[in-house]
Coordinates of C-alpha atoms in Angstrom, one line a residue:
X7 CA 3.5 -102.1 4.1
X8 CA 1.4 -104.8 2.4
X9 CA -0.8 -107.4 3.9
X10 CA -1.4 -110.7 2.1
X11 CA -4.4 -112.7 3.1
X12 CA -4.9 -116.3 2.5
X13 CA -8.4 -117.8 2.5
X14 CA -8.8 -121.5 2.2
X15 CA -12.2 -123.0 1.8
X16 CA -12.8 -126.7 2.2
X17 CA -16.5 -127.4 0.9
X18 CA -17.9 -130.6 2.4
X19 CA -20.3 -132.6 0.3
X20 CA -22.2 -135.7 1.3
X21 CA -22.7 -138.4 -1.3
X22 CA -25.9 -140.2 -0.9
X23 CA -26.2 -143.4 -2.8
X24 CA -29.8 -144.3 -3.6
X25 CA -30.6 -147.9 -4.0
X26 CA -32.6 -148.9 -7.1
X27 CA -34.6 -151.2 -4.8
X28 CA -37.6 -149.4 -3.4
X29 CA -37.3 -151.3 -0.2
X30 CA -34.8 -149.9 2.2
X31 CA -32.3 -152.2 3.7
X32 CA -32.9 -152.5 7.4
X33 CA -30.1 -151.6 9.7
X34 CA -28.8 -154.2 12.1
X35 CA -30.1 -153.7 15.6
X36 CA -26.7 -153.2 17.0
X37 CA -25.6 -150.5 14.6
X38 CA -26.0 -146.9 15.7
X39 CA -26.6 -143.9 13.6
X40 CA -23.3 -142.1 12.7
X41 CA -23.5 -138.3 13.1
X42 CA -21.2 -136.3 10.9
X43 CA -19.4 -133.5 12.8
X44 CA -18.7 -130.2 11.1
X45 CA -15.0 -129.5 10.0
X46 CA -15.1 -126.0 11.5
X47 CA -16.7 -124.7 14.7
X48 CA -20.2 -123.2 14.4
X49 CA -20.1 -119.8 12.7
X50 CA -16.7 -120.4 11.2
X51 CA -16.2 -121.7 7.7
X52 CA -12.5 -120.8 7.1
X53 CA -9.0 -121.3 8.6
X54 CA -7.6 -118.6 10.9
X55 CA -6.2 -115.7 9.0
X56 CA -2.4 -115.4 8.8
X57 CA -0.8 -112.0 8.5
X58 CA 2.6 -111.5 6.8
X59 CA 4.2 -108.0 7.0
X60 CA 6.8 -107.0 4.5
X61 CA 9.0 -103.9 5.0
X62 CA 9.6 -101.8 2.0
X63 CA 13.1 -100.2 2.2
X64 CA 13.6 -96.8 0.9
X65 CA 16.6 -96.9 -1.4
X66 CA 17.5 -93.3 -0.6
X67 CA 17.5 -94.0 3.1
X68 CA 19.8 -97.1 2.6
X69 CA 22.1 -95.0 0.4
X70 CA 22.4 -92.3 3.1
X71 CA 23.2 -94.8 5.8
X72 CA 25.8 -96.5 3.7
X73 CA 27.4 -93.2 2.7
X74 CA 27.6 -92.1 6.4
X75 CA 29.3 -95.4 7.3
X76 CA 31.8 -95.1 4.5
X77 CA 32.6 -91.5 5.5
X78 CA 33.2 -92.5 9.1
X79 CA 35.5 -95.3 7.9
X80 CA 37.5 -93.0 5.7
X81 CA 37.9 -90.5 8.5
X82 CA 39.1 -93.2 10.9
X83 CA 41.7 -94.4 8.3
X84 CA 42.9 -90.8 7.7
X85 CA 43.2 -90.2 11.4
X86 CA 45.3 -93.4 11.9
X87 CA 47.5 -92.5 8.9
X88 CA 48.0 -89.0 10.3
X89 CA 48.9 -90.3 13.7
X90 CA 51.4 -92.8 12.2
X91 CA 52.9 -90.0 10.2
X92 CA 53.3 -87.8 13.3
X93 CA 55.0 -90.7 15.2
X94 CA 57.5 -91.2 12.4
X95 CA 58.2 -87.4 12.2
X96 CA 58.7 -87.3 16.0
X97 CA 61.1 -90.2 16.0
X98 CA 63.0 -88.7 13.1
X99 CA 63.3 -85.4 14.9
X100 CA 64.8 -87.2 17.9
X101 CA 67.7 -88.6 15.9
X102 CA 71.0 -87.1 17.0
X103 CA 69.7 -85.3 20.1
X104 CA 71.2 -87.7 22.6
X105 CA 67.9 -88.0 24.4
X106 CA 67.4 -84.3 24.3
X107 CA 70.8 -83.2 25.7
X108 CA 72.3 -81.9 22.5
X109 CA 69.0 -80.7 20.9
X110 CA 69.1 -77.1 19.7
X111 CA 66.3 -74.6 20.6
X112 CA 64.8 -75.0 17.1
X113 CA 64.8 -78.8 17.4
X114 CA 63.2 -78.6 20.9
X115 CA 60.5 -76.3 19.5
X116 CA 59.8 -78.8 16.6
X117 CA 59.8 -81.7 19.0
X118 CA 57.4 -79.9 21.4
X119 CA 55.0 -79.1 18.5
X120 CA 55.0 -82.7 17.4
X121 CA 54.4 -83.9 20.9
X122 CA 51.4 -81.6 21.3
X123 CA 49.9 -82.8 18.0
X124 CA 50.3 -86.4 19.1
X125 CA 48.7 -85.8 22.5
X126 CA 45.7 -84.3 20.8
X127 CA 45.3 -87.7 18.9
X128 CA 45.8 -89.9 21.9
X129 CA 44.1 -93.2 21.1
X130 CA 44.1 -94.2 24.8
X131 CA 42.3 -91.4 26.7
X132 CA 42.5 -93.4 30.0
X133 CA 45.9 -95.0 30.1
X134 CA 45.5 -96.3 33.7
X135 CA 42.5 -98.3 32.5
X136 CA 44.7 -99.9 29.8
X137 CA 47.5 -101.4 31.9
X138 CA 48.2 -104.0 29.3
X139 CA 49.6 -101.2 27.1
X140 CA 51.6 -99.7 29.9
X141 CA 53.1 -103.0 30.9
X142 CA 56.6 -103.8 29.7
X143 CA 60.0 -102.1 29.1
X144 CA 60.1 -98.6 27.7
X145 CA 63.3 -97.0 26.4
X146 CA 63.8 -93.3 27.0
X147 CA 64.3 -91.5 23.6
X148 CA 63.9 -87.8 24.7
X149 CA 63.3 -85.7 27.8
X150 CA 63.3 -82.1 28.7
X151 CA 64.1 -83.0 32.4
X152 CA 67.2 -81.0 33.1
X153 CA 68.0 -83.2 36.1
X154 CA 69.1 -85.9 33.7
X155 CA 71.4 -83.7 31.6
X156 CA 74.4 -84.0 33.9
X157 CA 74.1 -87.8 33.7
X158 CA 73.9 -87.7 29.9
X159 CA 76.8 -85.2 29.5
X160 CA 79.8 -86.6 27.8
X161 CA 83.3 -86.3 29.2
X162 CA 82.4 -86.4 32.9
X163 CA 83.9 -89.9 33.2
X164 CA 86.4 -90.8 30.5
X165 CA 85.5 -93.8 28.4
X166 CA 82.1 -94.3 30.2
X167 CA 78.8 -93.5 28.5
X168 CA 75.1 -93.9 29.2
X169 CA 74.1 -96.8 27.0
X170 CA 70.4 -96.9 27.8
X171 CA 67.8 -95.4 30.1
X172 CA 64.7 -97.4 30.6
X173 CA 61.5 -97.8 32.6
X174 CA 59.9 -101.2 33.2
X175 CA 56.3 -101.3 34.4
X176 CA 54.8 -104.4 35.9
X177 CA 51.1 -103.8 35.9
X178 CA 50.3 -107.1 37.7
X179 CA 52.3 -106.1 40.8
X180 CA 52.1 -102.3 40.4
X181 CA 55.8 -101.8 40.3
X182 CA 58.1 -99.5 38.3
X183 CA 61.9 -99.9 37.7
X184 CA 63.9 -97.0 36.4
X185 CA 67.3 -98.1 35.2
X186 CA 70.4 -96.5 33.7
X187 CA 72.9 -98.7 31.9
X188 CA 76.5 -97.5 31.8
X189 CA 79.0 -98.9 29.3
X190 CA 82.8 -98.6 29.2
X191 CA 85.7 -100.4 27.6
X192 CA 86.2 -102.6 30.7
X193 CA 82.7 -103.3 32.0
X194 CA 79.0 -102.5 31.9
X195 CA 76.9 -101.8 35.0
X196 CA 73.6 -100.3 35.9
X197 CA 72.0 -98.1 38.6
X198 CA 68.3 -98.6 39.1
X199 CA 65.5 -97.6 41.4
X200 CA 62.5 -99.8 42.4
X201 CA 59.1 -98.2 43.2
X202 CA 55.5 -98.9 43.7
X203 CA 52.7 -97.0 41.9
X204 CA 49.1 -96.2 42.7
X205 CA 46.4 -95.1 40.2
X206 CA 45.1 -91.7 41.1
X207 CA 43.1 -90.8 37.9
X208 CA 42.6 -92.2 34.4
X209 CA 45.9 -90.6 33.4
X210 CA 47.9 -90.1 36.5
X211 CA 49.8 -92.5 38.8
X212 CA 51.6 -91.7 42.1
X213 CA 55.0 -93.2 42.4
X214 CA 56.8 -94.0 45.6
X215 CA 60.5 -95.1 45.3
X216 CA 61.5 -97.8 47.8
X217 CA 65.1 -98.8 47.1
X218 CA 68.1 -98.2 44.8
X219 CA 70.2 -100.9 43.3
X220 CA 73.8 -100.8 42.0
X221 CA 74.2 -103.7 39.6
X222 CA 77.1 -106.0 39.6
X223 CA 79.7 -104.8 37.0
X224 CA 79.9 -107.2 34.0
X225 CA 83.5 -107.0 32.8
X226 CA 84.2 -107.7 29.2
X227 CA 86.5 -110.4 28.1
X228 CA 88.1 -108.2 25.5
X229 CA 89.1 -104.6 25.9
X230 CA 88.3 -102.2 23.1
X231 CA 90.3 -99.0 23.3
X232 CA 89.4 -96.1 21.1
X233 CA 92.0 -94.0 19.3
X234 CA 91.3 -91.0 21.7
X235 CA 89.1 -89.8 24.4
X236 CA 87.7 -86.4 25.3
X237 CA 88.2 -85.1 28.8
X238 CA 87.4 -81.6 29.9
X239 CA 87.2 -80.5 26.3
X240 CA 90.6 -81.9 25.4
X241 CA 91.3 -84.9 23.1
X242 CA 93.8 -87.4 24.6
X243 CA 95.6 -89.7 22.2
X244 CA 95.6 -93.3 23.6
X245 CA 98.0 -94.8 21.0
X246 CA 101.1 -94.7 23.3
X247 CA 99.4 -96.9 26.0
X248 CA 97.9 -99.5 23.7
X249 CA 100.9 -101.9 24.3
X250 CA 100.4 -101.7 28.1
X251 CA 96.8 -102.8 27.8
X252 CA 97.7 -106.3 26.4
X253 CA 98.5 -107.8 29.8
X254 CA 95.5 -105.9 31.3
X255 CA 93.2 -107.8 29.1
X256 CA 94.2 -111.2 30.6
X257 CA 93.8 -109.8 34.1
X258 CA 90.4 -108.3 33.3
X259 CA 89.1 -111.7 32.1
X260 CA 90.1 -113.3 35.4
X261 CA 88.6 -110.6 37.5
X262 CA 85.4 -110.6 35.5
X263 CA 84.6 -114.1 36.6
X264 CA 85.0 -113.2 40.2
X265 CA 83.1 -109.9 40.3
X266 CA 80.2 -111.0 38.2
X267 CA 79.3 -113.6 40.8
X268 CA 78.8 -111.0 43.5
X269 CA 75.2 -109.8 44.4
X270 CA 74.1 -106.3 43.5
X271 CA 74.3 -103.5 46.1
X272 CA 70.9 -102.3 47.4
X273 CA 70.1 -99.2 49.5
X274 CA 66.9 -97.7 50.8
X275 CA 65.3 -94.4 49.6
X276 CA 63.5 -92.8 52.5
X277 CA 61.9 -89.4 52.7
X278 CA 59.3 -87.3 50.9
X279 CA 61.8 -86.8 48.0
X280 CA 61.3 -90.5 47.1
X281 CA 57.8 -89.7 45.8
X282 CA 56.6 -88.4 42.5
X283 CA 53.7 -88.5 40.1
X284 CA 53.5 -89.2 36.3
X285 CA 50.9 -88.1 33.8
X286 CA 50.6 -90.2 30.6
X287 CA 49.3 -88.0 27.8
X288 CA 49.8 -90.4 24.9
X289 CA 49.9 -94.1 24.8
X290 CA 49.8 -96.8 22.1
X291 CA 51.7 -100.0 21.4
X292 CA 54.8 -98.1 20.3
X293 CA 55.1 -94.7 22.0
X294 CA 54.4 -93.4 25.4
X295 CA 54.5 -89.6 26.2
X296 CA 54.5 -88.7 29.9
X297 CA 54.8 -85.5 31.8
X298 CA 56.3 -85.2 35.3
X299 CA 55.4 -83.1 38.3
X300 CA 58.1 -80.5 37.3
X301 CA 56.5 -79.9 33.9
X302 CA 59.1 -82.0 32.1
X303 CA 58.2 -84.3 29.2
X304 CA 59.4 -87.8 28.5
X305 CA 59.1 -89.7 25.2
X306 CA 59.6 -93.4 25.5
X307 CA 59.5 -96.2 22.9
X308 CA 58.4 -99.7 23.7
X309 CA 61.2 -102.3 23.6
X310 CA 60.8 -104.4 20.4
X311 CA 59.1 -101.6 18.5
X312 CA 60.3 -101.0 14.9
X313 CA 60.5 -97.3 15.8
X314 CA 63.6 -98.0 17.8
X315 CA 65.4 -98.7 14.5
X316 CA 64.1 -96.1 12.1

């Protein structure tokens, strides 16, 4: 540290002009004697001292701090890049698994390992405190919940398939809607459940289902018939019946306008079985990983995310 002192002196001199005339000029009677006051108080002959302090920065200390900041920034970038790479790998491994139904044991093991790695890098350690991220519609991409497998199985109902399984969270009203969309050559319809949720911990929510809803079938104006269907493991050729379906198409268009105007069918879901809990173990703007009370895992992708179209 260095201290710089400034001393300013202001000498005062009195000029006395002596007249050449030996006789002094008398002062007017009304004129008083002027007394000169000192510039500084008695005992002080300078201005108050001003201190300026200058910090001398050690170049080595600055270099260490900058190096530490750069190292932290590099580590953060590497962590984000690794997480994004894991997300892409997980989505790639889900391709062709039919939401987990047709995944082989080797694929399940690979998916499980990727899920564990992502959970260890969870950027949202308290998901229930980040409801803005939970809010919205999430599309189910993979599950190990065997209770859904009969629903996902092909061939149970000819020409009908599960087109989408989704979960919509409304964080403002603390509601959850689970929906399954079915699609067939004649119509599309949905079955959904409406529930309320309560926050029980930074990661866990308690869900209580209140009602089920069977959506109004939306019949298609045009009927698309495949070349064949699989039923009970057998392929059935539909070529012989294509001609009969021409008149059915006109009838379906007329019925569609009538059925589509009907309200959905709602039914209550009473009992203890209508409750469950959900633990969110990974959450960001694209992917949510949750685990249910039966130990099952769910991988969901946010609607609108580019990961839905890899």
